[in-house]
Short mmCIF file of C-alpha atoms in Angstrom, two decimals:
data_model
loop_
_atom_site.label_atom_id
_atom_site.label_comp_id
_atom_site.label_asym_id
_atom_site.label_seq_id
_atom_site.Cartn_x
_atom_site.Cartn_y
_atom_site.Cartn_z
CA UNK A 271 0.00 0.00 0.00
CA UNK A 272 2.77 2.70 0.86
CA UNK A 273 4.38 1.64 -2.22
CA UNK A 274 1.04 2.31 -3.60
CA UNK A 275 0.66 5.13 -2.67
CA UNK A 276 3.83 7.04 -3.46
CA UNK A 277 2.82 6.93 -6.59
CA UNK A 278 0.08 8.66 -6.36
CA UNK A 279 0.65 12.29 -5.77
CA UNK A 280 -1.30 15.63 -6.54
CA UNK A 281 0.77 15.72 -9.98
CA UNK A 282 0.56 12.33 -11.12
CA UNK A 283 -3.16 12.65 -10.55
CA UNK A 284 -3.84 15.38 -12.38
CA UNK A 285 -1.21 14.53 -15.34
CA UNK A 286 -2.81 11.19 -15.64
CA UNK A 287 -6.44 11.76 -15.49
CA UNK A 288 -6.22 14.22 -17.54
CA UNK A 289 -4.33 12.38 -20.32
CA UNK A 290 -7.38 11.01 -21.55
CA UNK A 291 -7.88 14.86 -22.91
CA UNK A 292 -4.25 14.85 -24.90
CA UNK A 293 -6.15 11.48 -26.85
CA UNK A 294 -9.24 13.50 -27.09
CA UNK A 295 -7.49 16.50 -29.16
CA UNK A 296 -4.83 14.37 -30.96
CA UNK A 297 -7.90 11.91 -32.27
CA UNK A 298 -10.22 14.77 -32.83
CA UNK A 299 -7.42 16.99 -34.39
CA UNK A 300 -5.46 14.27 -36.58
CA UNK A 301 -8.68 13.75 -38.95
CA UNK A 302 -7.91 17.21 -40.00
CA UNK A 303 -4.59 16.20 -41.79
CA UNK A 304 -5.51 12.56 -42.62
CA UNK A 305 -8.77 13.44 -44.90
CA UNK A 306 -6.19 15.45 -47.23
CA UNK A 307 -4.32 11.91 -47.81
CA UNK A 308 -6.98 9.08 -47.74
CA UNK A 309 -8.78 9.44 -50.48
CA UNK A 310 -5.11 8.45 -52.96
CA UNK A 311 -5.32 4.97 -51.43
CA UNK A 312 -9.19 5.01 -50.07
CA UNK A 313 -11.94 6.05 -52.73
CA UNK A 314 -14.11 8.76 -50.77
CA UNK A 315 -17.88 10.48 -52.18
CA UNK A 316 -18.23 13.76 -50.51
CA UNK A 317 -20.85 12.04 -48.02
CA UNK A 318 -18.11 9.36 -47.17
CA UNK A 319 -15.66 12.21 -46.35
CA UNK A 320 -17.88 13.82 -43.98
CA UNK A 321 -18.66 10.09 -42.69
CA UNK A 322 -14.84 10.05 -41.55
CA UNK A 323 -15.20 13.32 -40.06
CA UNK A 324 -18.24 13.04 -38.21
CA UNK A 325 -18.72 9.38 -37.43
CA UNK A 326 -15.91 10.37 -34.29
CA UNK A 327 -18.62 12.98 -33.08
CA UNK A 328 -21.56 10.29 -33.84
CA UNK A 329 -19.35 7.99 -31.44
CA UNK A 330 -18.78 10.76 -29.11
CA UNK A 331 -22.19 11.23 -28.32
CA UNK A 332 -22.92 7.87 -27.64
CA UNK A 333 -19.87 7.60 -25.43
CA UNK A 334 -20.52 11.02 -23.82
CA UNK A 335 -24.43 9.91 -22.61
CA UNK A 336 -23.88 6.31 -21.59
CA UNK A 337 -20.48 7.07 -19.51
CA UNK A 338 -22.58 9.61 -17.39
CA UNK A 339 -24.37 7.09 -15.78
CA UNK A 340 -21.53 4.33 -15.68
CA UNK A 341 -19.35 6.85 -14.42
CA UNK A 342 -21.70 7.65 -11.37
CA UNK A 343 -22.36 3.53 -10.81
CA UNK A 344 -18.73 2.11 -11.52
CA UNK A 345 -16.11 5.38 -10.60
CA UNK A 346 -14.42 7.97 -12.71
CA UNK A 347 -11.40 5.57 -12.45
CA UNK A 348 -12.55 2.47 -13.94
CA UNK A 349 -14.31 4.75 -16.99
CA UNK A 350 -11.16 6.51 -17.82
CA UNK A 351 -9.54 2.81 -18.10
CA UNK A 352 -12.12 1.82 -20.40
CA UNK A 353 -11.71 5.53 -22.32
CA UNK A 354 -7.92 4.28 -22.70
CA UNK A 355 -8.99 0.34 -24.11
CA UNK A 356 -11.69 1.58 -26.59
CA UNK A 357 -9.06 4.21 -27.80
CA UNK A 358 -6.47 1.44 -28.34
CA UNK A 359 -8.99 -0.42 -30.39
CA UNK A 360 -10.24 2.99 -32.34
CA UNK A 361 -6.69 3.96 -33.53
CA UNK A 362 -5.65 0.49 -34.22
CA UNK A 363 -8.19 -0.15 -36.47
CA UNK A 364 -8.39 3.60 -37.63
CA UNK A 365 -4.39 2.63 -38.68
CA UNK A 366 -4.99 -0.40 -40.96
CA UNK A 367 -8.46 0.26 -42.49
CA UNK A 368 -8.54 -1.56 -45.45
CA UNK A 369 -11.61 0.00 -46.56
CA UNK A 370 -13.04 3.51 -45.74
CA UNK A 371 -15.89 1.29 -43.95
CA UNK A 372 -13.66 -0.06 -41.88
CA UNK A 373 -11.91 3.50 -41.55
CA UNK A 374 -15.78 4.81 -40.76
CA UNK A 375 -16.21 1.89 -37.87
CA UNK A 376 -13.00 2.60 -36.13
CA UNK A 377 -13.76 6.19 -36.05
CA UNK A 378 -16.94 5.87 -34.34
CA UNK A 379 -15.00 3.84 -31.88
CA UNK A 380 -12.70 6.42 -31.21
CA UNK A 381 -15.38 9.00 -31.37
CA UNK A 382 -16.75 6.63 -28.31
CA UNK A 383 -13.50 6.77 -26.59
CA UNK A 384 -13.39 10.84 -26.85
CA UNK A 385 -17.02 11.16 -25.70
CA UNK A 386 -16.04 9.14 -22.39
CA UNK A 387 -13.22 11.13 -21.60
CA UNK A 388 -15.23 14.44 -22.74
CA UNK A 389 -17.32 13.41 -19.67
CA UNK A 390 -15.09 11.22 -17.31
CA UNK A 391 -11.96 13.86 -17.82
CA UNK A 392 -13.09 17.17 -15.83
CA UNK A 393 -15.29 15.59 -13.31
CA UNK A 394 -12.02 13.64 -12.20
CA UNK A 395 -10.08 16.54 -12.07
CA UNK A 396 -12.43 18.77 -10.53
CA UNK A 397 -13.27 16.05 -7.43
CA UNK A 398 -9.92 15.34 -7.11
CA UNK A 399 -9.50 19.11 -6.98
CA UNK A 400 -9.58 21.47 -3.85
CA UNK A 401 -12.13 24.26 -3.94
CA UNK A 402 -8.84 26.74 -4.53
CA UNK A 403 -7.26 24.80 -7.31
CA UNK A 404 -9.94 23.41 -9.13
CA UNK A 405 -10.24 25.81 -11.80
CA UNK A 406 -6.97 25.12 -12.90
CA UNK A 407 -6.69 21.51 -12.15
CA UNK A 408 -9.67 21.18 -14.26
CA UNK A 409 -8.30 23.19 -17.12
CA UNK A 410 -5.97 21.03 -17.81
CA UNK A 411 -8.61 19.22 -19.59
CA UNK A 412 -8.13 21.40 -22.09
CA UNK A 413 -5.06 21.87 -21.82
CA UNK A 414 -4.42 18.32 -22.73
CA UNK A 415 -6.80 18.52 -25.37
CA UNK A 416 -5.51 21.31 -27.13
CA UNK A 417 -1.85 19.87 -26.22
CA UNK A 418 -3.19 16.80 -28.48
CA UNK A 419 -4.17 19.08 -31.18
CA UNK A 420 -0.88 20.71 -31.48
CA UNK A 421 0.14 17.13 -31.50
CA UNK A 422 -1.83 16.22 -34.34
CA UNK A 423 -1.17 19.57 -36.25
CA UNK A 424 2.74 18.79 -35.94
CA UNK A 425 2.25 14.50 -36.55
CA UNK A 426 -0.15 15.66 -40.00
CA UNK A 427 2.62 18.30 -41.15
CA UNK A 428 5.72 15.94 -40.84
CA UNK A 429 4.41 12.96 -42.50
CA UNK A 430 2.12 15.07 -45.04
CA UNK A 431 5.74 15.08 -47.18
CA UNK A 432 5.04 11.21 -47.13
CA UNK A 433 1.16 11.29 -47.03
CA UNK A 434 1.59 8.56 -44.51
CA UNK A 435 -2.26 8.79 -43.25
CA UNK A 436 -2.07 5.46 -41.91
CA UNK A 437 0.74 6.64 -39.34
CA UNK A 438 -1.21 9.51 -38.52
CA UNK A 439 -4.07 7.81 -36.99
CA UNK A 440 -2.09 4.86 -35.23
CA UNK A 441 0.26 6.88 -33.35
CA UNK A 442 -2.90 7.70 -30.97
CA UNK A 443 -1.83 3.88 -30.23
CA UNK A 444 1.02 5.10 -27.68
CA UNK A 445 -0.68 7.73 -25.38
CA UNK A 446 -3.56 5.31 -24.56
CA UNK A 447 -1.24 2.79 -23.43
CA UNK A 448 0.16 5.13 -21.15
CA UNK A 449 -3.33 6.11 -20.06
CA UNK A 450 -4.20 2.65 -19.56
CA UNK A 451 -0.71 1.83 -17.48
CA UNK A 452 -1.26 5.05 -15.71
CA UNK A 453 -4.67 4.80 -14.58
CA UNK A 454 -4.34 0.93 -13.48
CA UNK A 455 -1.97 3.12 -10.09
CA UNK A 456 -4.50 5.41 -9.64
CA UNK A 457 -7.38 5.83 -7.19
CA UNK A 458 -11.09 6.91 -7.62
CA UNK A 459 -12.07 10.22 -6.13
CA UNK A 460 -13.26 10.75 -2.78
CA UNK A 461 -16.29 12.10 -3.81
CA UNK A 462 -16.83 8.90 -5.66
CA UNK A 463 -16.00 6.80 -3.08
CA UNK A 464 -17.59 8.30 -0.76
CA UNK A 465 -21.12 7.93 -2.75
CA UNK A 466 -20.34 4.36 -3.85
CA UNK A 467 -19.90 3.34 -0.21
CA UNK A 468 -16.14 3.55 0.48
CA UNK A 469 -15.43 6.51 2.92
CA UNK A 470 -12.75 5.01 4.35
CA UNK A 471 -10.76 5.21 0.85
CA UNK A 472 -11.99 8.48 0.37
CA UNK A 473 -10.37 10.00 3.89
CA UNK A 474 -6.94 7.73 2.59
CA UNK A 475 -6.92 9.25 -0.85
CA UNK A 476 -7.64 12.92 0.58
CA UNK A 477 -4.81 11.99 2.88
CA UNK A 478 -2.72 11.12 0.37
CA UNK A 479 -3.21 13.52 -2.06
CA UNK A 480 -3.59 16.65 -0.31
CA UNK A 481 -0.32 18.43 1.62
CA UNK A 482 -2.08 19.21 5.21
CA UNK A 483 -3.72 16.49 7.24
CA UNK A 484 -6.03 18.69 8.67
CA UNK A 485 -7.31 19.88 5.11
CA UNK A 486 -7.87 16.57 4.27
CA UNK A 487 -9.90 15.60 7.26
CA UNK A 488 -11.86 18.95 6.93
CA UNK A 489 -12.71 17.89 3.09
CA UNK A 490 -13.72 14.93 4.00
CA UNK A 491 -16.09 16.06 6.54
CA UNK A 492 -17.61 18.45 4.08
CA UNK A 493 -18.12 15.47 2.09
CA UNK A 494 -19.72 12.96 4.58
CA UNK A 495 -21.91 15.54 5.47
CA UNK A 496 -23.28 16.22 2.05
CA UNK A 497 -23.52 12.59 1.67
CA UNK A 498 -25.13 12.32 4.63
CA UNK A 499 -27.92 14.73 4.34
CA UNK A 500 -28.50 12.59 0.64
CA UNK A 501 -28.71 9.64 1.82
CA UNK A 502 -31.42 11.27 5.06
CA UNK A 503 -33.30 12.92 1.98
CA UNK A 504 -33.54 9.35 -0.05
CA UNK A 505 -34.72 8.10 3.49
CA UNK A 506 -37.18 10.17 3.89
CA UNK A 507 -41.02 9.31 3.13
CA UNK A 508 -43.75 11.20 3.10
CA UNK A 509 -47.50 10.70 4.05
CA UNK A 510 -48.02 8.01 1.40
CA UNK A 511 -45.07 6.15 1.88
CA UNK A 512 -43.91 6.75 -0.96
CA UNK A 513 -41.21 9.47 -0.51
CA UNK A 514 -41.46 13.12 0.11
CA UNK A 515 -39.51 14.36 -2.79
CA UNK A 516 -36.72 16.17 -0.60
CA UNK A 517 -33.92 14.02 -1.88
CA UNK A 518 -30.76 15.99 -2.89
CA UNK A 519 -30.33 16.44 -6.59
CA UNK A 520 -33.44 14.60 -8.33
CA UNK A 521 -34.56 15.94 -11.95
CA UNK A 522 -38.29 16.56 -10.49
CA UNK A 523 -36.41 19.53 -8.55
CA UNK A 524 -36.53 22.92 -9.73
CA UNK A 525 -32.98 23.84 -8.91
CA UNK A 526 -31.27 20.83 -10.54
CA UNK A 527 -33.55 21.40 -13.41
CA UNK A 528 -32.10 24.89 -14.13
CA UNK A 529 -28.45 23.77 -13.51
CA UNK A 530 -29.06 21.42 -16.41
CA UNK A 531 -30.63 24.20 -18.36
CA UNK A 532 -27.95 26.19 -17.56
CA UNK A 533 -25.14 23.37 -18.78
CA UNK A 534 -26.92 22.18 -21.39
CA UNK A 535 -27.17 26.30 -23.03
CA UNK A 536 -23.39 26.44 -22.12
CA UNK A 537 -22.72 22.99 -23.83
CA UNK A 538 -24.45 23.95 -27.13
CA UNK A 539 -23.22 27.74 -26.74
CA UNK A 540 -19.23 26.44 -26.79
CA UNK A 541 -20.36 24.88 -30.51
CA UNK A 542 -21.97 27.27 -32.21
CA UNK A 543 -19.42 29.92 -32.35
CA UNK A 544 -17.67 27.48 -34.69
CA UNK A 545 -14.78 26.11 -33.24
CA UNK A 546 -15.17 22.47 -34.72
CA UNK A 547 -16.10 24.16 -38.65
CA UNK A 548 -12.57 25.86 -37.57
CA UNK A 549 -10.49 22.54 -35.93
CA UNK A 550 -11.83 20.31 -38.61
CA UNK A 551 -12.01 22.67 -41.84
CA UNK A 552 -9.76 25.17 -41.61
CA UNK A 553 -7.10 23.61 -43.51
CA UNK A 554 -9.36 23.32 -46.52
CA UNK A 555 -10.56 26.58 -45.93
CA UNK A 556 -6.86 27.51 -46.39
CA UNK A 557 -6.51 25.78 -49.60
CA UNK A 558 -9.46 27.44 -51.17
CA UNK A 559 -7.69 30.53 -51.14
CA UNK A 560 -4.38 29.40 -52.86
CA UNK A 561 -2.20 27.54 -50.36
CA UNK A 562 -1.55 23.77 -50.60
CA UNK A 563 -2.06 21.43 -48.32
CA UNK A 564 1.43 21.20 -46.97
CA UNK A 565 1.45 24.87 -45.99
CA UNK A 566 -1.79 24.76 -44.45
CA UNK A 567 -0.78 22.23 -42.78
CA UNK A 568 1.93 23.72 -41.83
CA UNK A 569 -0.47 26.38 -40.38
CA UNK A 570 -2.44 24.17 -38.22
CA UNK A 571 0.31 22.85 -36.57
CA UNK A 572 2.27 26.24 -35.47
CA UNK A 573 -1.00 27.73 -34.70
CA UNK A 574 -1.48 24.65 -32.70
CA UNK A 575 2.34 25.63 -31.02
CA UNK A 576 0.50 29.20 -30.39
CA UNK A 577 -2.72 27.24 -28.95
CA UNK A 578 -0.50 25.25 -26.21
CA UNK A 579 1.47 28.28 -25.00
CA UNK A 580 -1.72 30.31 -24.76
CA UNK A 581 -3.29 28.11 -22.14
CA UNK A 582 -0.04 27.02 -20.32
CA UNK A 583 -0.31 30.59 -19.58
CA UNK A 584 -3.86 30.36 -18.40
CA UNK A 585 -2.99 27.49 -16.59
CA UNK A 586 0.63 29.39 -15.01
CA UNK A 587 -1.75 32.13 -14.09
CA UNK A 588 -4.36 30.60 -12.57
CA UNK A 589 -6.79 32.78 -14.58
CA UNK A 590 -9.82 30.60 -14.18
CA UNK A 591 -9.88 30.70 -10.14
CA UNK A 592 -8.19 34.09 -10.06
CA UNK A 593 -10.48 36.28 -11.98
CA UNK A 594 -14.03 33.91 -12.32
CA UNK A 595 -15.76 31.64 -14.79
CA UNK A 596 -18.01 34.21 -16.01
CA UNK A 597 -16.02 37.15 -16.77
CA UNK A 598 -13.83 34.55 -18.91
CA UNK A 599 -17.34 33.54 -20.80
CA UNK A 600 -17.97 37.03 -21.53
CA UNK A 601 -14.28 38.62 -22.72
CA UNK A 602 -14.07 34.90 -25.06
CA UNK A 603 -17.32 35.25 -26.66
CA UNK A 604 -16.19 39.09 -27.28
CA UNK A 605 -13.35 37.53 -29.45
CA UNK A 606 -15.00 35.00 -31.23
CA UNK A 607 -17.89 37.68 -32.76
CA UNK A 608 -14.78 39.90 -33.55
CA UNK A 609 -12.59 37.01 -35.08
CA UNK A 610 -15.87 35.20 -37.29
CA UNK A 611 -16.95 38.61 -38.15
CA UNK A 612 -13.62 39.58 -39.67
CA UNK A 613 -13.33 36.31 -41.42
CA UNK A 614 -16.61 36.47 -42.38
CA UNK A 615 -16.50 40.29 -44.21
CA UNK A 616 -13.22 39.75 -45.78
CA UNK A 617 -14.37 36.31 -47.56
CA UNK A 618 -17.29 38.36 -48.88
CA UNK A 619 -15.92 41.22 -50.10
CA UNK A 620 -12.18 40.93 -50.11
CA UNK A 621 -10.38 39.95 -53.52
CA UNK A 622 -10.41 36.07 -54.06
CA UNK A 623 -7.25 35.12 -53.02
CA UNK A 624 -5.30 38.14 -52.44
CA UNK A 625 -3.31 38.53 -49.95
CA UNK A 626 -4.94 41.07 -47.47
CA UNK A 627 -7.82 38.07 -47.81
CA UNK A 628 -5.45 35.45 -46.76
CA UNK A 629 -3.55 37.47 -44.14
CA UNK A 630 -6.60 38.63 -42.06
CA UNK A 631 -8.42 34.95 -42.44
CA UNK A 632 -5.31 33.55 -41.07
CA UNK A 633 -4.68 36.04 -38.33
CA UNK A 634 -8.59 35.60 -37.43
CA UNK A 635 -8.13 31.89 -37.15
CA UNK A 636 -5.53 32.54 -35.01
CA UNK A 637 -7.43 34.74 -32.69
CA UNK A 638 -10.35 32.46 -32.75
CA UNK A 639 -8.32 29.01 -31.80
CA UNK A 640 -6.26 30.97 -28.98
CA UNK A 641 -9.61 32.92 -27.42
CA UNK A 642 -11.29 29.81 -27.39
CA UNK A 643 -8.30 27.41 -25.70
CA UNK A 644 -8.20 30.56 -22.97
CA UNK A 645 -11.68 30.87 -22.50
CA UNK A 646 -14.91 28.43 -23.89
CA UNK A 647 -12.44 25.89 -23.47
CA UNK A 648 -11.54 25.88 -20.58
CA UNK A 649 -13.89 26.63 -18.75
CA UNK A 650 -16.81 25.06 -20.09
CA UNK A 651 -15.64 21.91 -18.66
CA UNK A 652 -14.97 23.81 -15.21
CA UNK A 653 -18.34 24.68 -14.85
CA UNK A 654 -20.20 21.82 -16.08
CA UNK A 655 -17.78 19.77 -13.82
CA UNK A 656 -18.85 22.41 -10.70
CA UNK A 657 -22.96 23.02 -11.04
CA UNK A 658 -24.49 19.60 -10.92
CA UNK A 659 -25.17 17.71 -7.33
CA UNK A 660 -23.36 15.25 -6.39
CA UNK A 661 -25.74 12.45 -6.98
CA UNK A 662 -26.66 12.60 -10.31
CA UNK A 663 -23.29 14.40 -11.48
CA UNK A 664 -21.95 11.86 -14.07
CA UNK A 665 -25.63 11.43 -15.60
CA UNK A 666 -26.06 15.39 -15.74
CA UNK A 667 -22.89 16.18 -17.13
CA UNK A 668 -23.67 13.07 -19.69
CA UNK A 669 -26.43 15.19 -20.95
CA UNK A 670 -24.53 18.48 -21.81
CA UNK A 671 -22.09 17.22 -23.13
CA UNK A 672 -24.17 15.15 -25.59
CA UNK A 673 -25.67 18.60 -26.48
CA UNK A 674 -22.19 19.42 -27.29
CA UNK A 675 -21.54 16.74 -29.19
CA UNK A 676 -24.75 16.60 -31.30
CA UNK A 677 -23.96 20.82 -31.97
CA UNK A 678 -20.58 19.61 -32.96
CA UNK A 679 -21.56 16.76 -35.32
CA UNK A 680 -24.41 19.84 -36.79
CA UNK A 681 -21.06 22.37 -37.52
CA UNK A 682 -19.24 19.37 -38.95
CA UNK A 683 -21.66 17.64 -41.04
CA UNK A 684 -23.56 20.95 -42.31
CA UNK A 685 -20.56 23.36 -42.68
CA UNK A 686 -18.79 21.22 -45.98
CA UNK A 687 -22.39 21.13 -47.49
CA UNK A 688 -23.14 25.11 -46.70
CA UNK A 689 -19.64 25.90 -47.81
CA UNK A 690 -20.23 24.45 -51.09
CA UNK A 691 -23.58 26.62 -51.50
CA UNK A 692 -22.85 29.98 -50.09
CA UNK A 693 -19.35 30.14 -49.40
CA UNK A 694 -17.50 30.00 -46.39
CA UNK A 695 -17.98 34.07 -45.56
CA UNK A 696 -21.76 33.77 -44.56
CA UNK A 697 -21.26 30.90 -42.43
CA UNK A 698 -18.94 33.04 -40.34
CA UNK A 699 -20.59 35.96 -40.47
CA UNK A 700 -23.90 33.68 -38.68
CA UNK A 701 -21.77 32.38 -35.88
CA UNK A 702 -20.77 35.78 -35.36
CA UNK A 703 -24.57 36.75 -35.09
CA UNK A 704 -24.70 34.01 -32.85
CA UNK A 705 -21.98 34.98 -30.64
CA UNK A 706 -24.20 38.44 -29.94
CA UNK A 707 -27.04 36.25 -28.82
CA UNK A 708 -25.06 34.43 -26.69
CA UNK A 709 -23.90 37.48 -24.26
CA UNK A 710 -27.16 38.57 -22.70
CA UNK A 711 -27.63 35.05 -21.47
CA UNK A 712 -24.10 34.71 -20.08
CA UNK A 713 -25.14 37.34 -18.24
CA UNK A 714 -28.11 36.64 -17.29
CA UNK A 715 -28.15 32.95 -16.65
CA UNK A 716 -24.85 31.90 -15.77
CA UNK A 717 -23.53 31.49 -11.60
CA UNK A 718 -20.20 32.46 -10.93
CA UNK A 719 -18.35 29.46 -8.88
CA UNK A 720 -15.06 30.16 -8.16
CA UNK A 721 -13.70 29.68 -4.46
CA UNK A 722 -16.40 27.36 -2.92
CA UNK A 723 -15.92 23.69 -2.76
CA UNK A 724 -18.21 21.56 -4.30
CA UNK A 725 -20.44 20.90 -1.52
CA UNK A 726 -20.86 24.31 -0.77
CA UNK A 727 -22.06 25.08 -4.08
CA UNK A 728 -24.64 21.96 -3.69
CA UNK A 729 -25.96 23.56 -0.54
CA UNK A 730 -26.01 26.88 -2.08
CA UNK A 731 -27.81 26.11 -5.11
CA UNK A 732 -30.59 23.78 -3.95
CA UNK A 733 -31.29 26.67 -1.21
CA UNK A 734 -31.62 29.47 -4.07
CA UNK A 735 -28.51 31.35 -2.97
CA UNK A 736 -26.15 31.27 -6.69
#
């Protein structure tokens, strides 16, 4: 056991868990590069190219609303071992598809992999988390992911001289080993445990992976209690015998009902400012207006480089617990009307590939990717990892971020087939227009949740106080 547990310390924890993110962006990212190349060796229709494309977000969703539940039954441990297996499998078969069927299938496994650790991924972090760090433990989720996107800009640009798509795809094969050797030494999270019926290895693994004793024991106190006043609520019955309805966190419950408003809005909201018709399309995009596919490649990946030092700065600076979720919501979706909107006017009226067009849609792109990784990101997954009860947390956070996915697969599917009818300019000019919608119910809508634990925010919410 002490040999146990020296591996397991506050860094390990959080580098692990939230390695499962890195597969998410390299997977999601790599597609980007590979589409260019499979169709020499792989005969593709247009409706078999966005098949490729979107079958990973088809999986995703799948993966994203069934781990929810598994998640809150089995642990956020054993889930992100399974996230690491059914990656293994996806990329493996992804690597040797002899036919683009086969290179549809192993997508939608992947996509099933990246929806579980879309899920699985923050709510690991952000339990294992104390209430002062957990805004920047939990970004590391997208950290990760946007680490793994880098990854998969610089993997598509190297072997894009070769047009080795095959080797694109199965080096995903290595990080989920080490996610699956990894996460075999780690431990479920207190909060987990403590739900499930353990509470004696959720005071050890507080004990072991926080620095004061005394914190740990006054976490875990927090905890029972919160636990404890569920499990008196599910107890509880009222004049028929049948229950009085007080239980902690069910659907039927106006409070929990609005959180899940609230995450499902934000969920859907992180989509439809376009990042995905960006990750995904860009490149093409790019070669529309005169570059080839090396160079945009070439773009993706040092924009990528840009991406990854923009949020280790985020994450150095402890922006999301320093200065709030919401205030990050609001300055983002400032940046991504400005950067659509510029993209959007000079596609429309600048000169077909000139090079004021091509300078200010690739500085807008840049803008856009770097916003988003320091903002929506981010801190999406924060909150949606923060609002929801304890008892239905996996299951809640399921559901939002299946409304992410299915608003991803709509901007990934949709924007090839719009491009091809009006152009990519009015496209970006609408999520733009969207982007304006979205502020008023930021504003509005959204609680702020920095600097309370967990349960405190629990207690606070279902009392009306956030």
């Amino acid at each position: 056991m002490r040999q146990h547990h020296r591996l397991i310390t506050t860094k390990t924890v959080f580098v692990l868990g939230a390695l499962g993110a890195l597969l998410f962006g390299y997977d999601n990212g790599i597609v980007a590069a590979a589409i260019l190349f499979v169709p020499d060796e792989l005969p593709l229709s247009p409706t078999v190219e966005g098949l490729v494309v979107s079958s990973g977000v088809i999986g995703a969703m799948v993966g994203s609303i069934s781990s929810g539940p598994l998640a809150d039954k089995i642990g956020r441990q054993r889930m992100l071992l399974a996230a690491a297996v059914v990656f293994l499998i996806g990329a493996a078969g992804a690597g040797a598809a002899p036919t683009a069927e086969v290179l549809v299938a192993s997508r939608l496994v992947l996509g099933l992999g990246i929806g579980i650790s879309s899920v699985v991924v923050p709510l690991y972090l952000a339990e294992m988390a104390p209430a002062s760090r957990r805004g920047i433990a939990t970004s590391m989720n997208q950290y990760l992911i946007v680490v793994g996107t880098g990854v998969a800009g610089g993997v598509g640009f190297v072997l894009s001289f070769s047009g080795s798509w095959r080797w694109m795809l199965l080096i995903g094969v290595f990080p989920a080993l080490v996610l699956l050797l990894g996460m075999l030494f780690m431990p479920d999270t207190p909060r987990s445990l403590t739900r499930r019926g353990y509470p004696e290895r959720a005071h050890d693994v507080l004990r072991t992976i926080r620095n004061d004793p005394a914190e740990a024991d006054a976490e875990y106190a927090e905890i029972s209690a919160v636990a404890a006043k569920d499990m008196e609520d599910r107890s509880d019955k009222g004049p028929d015998g049948t229950g009085s309805g007080k239980a902690s966190g069910r659907w039927s419950e106006g409070w929990v009902a609005k959180l899940l408003v609230i995450g499902v809005l934000l969920a859907v909201f992180q989509q439809v400012t376009g990042i995905n018709a960006v990750v995904y399309y860009s490149p093409s995009v790019l070669t529309d207006l005169g570059l080839t596919p090396t160079q945009s490649l070439l773009f993706s990946f040092l924009n990528g480089m840009l991406n990854i030092a923009t949020i280790a700065v985020v994450v150095h600076m402890k922006i999301v617990d320093r200065r709030g979720r919401k205030p990050l919501l609001l300055t983002g979706v400032a940046g991504l009307i400005v950067s659509t909107a510029a993209i959007g006017l000079v596609t429309i009226f600048g000169e077909p590939g000139s090079v004021v067009q091509v300078v200010v849609t690739i500085l807008a792109f840049v803008l856009f990717t770097n916003v988003f990784s320091a903002t929506w990101g981010p801190v999406l997954w924060v909150i949606l990892a923060e609002i929801f009860p304890l008892r239905i947390r996996g299951f809640a956070m399921g559901i939002a971020t299946l409304f992410n996915w299915l608003a991803a697969f709509a901007v990934s599917q949709s924007f090839p087939v719009l491009q091809s009818h009006v152009g990519a300019g009015p496209i970006m000019l609408a999520f733009a227009v969207i982007g304006v919608v979205i502020v008023p119910i930021v504003m509005r809508w959204v609680p702020e949740t920095k600097d309370r634990s967990l349960e405190e925010l629990e207690v606070d919410f279902r009392l009306g106080k956030s």
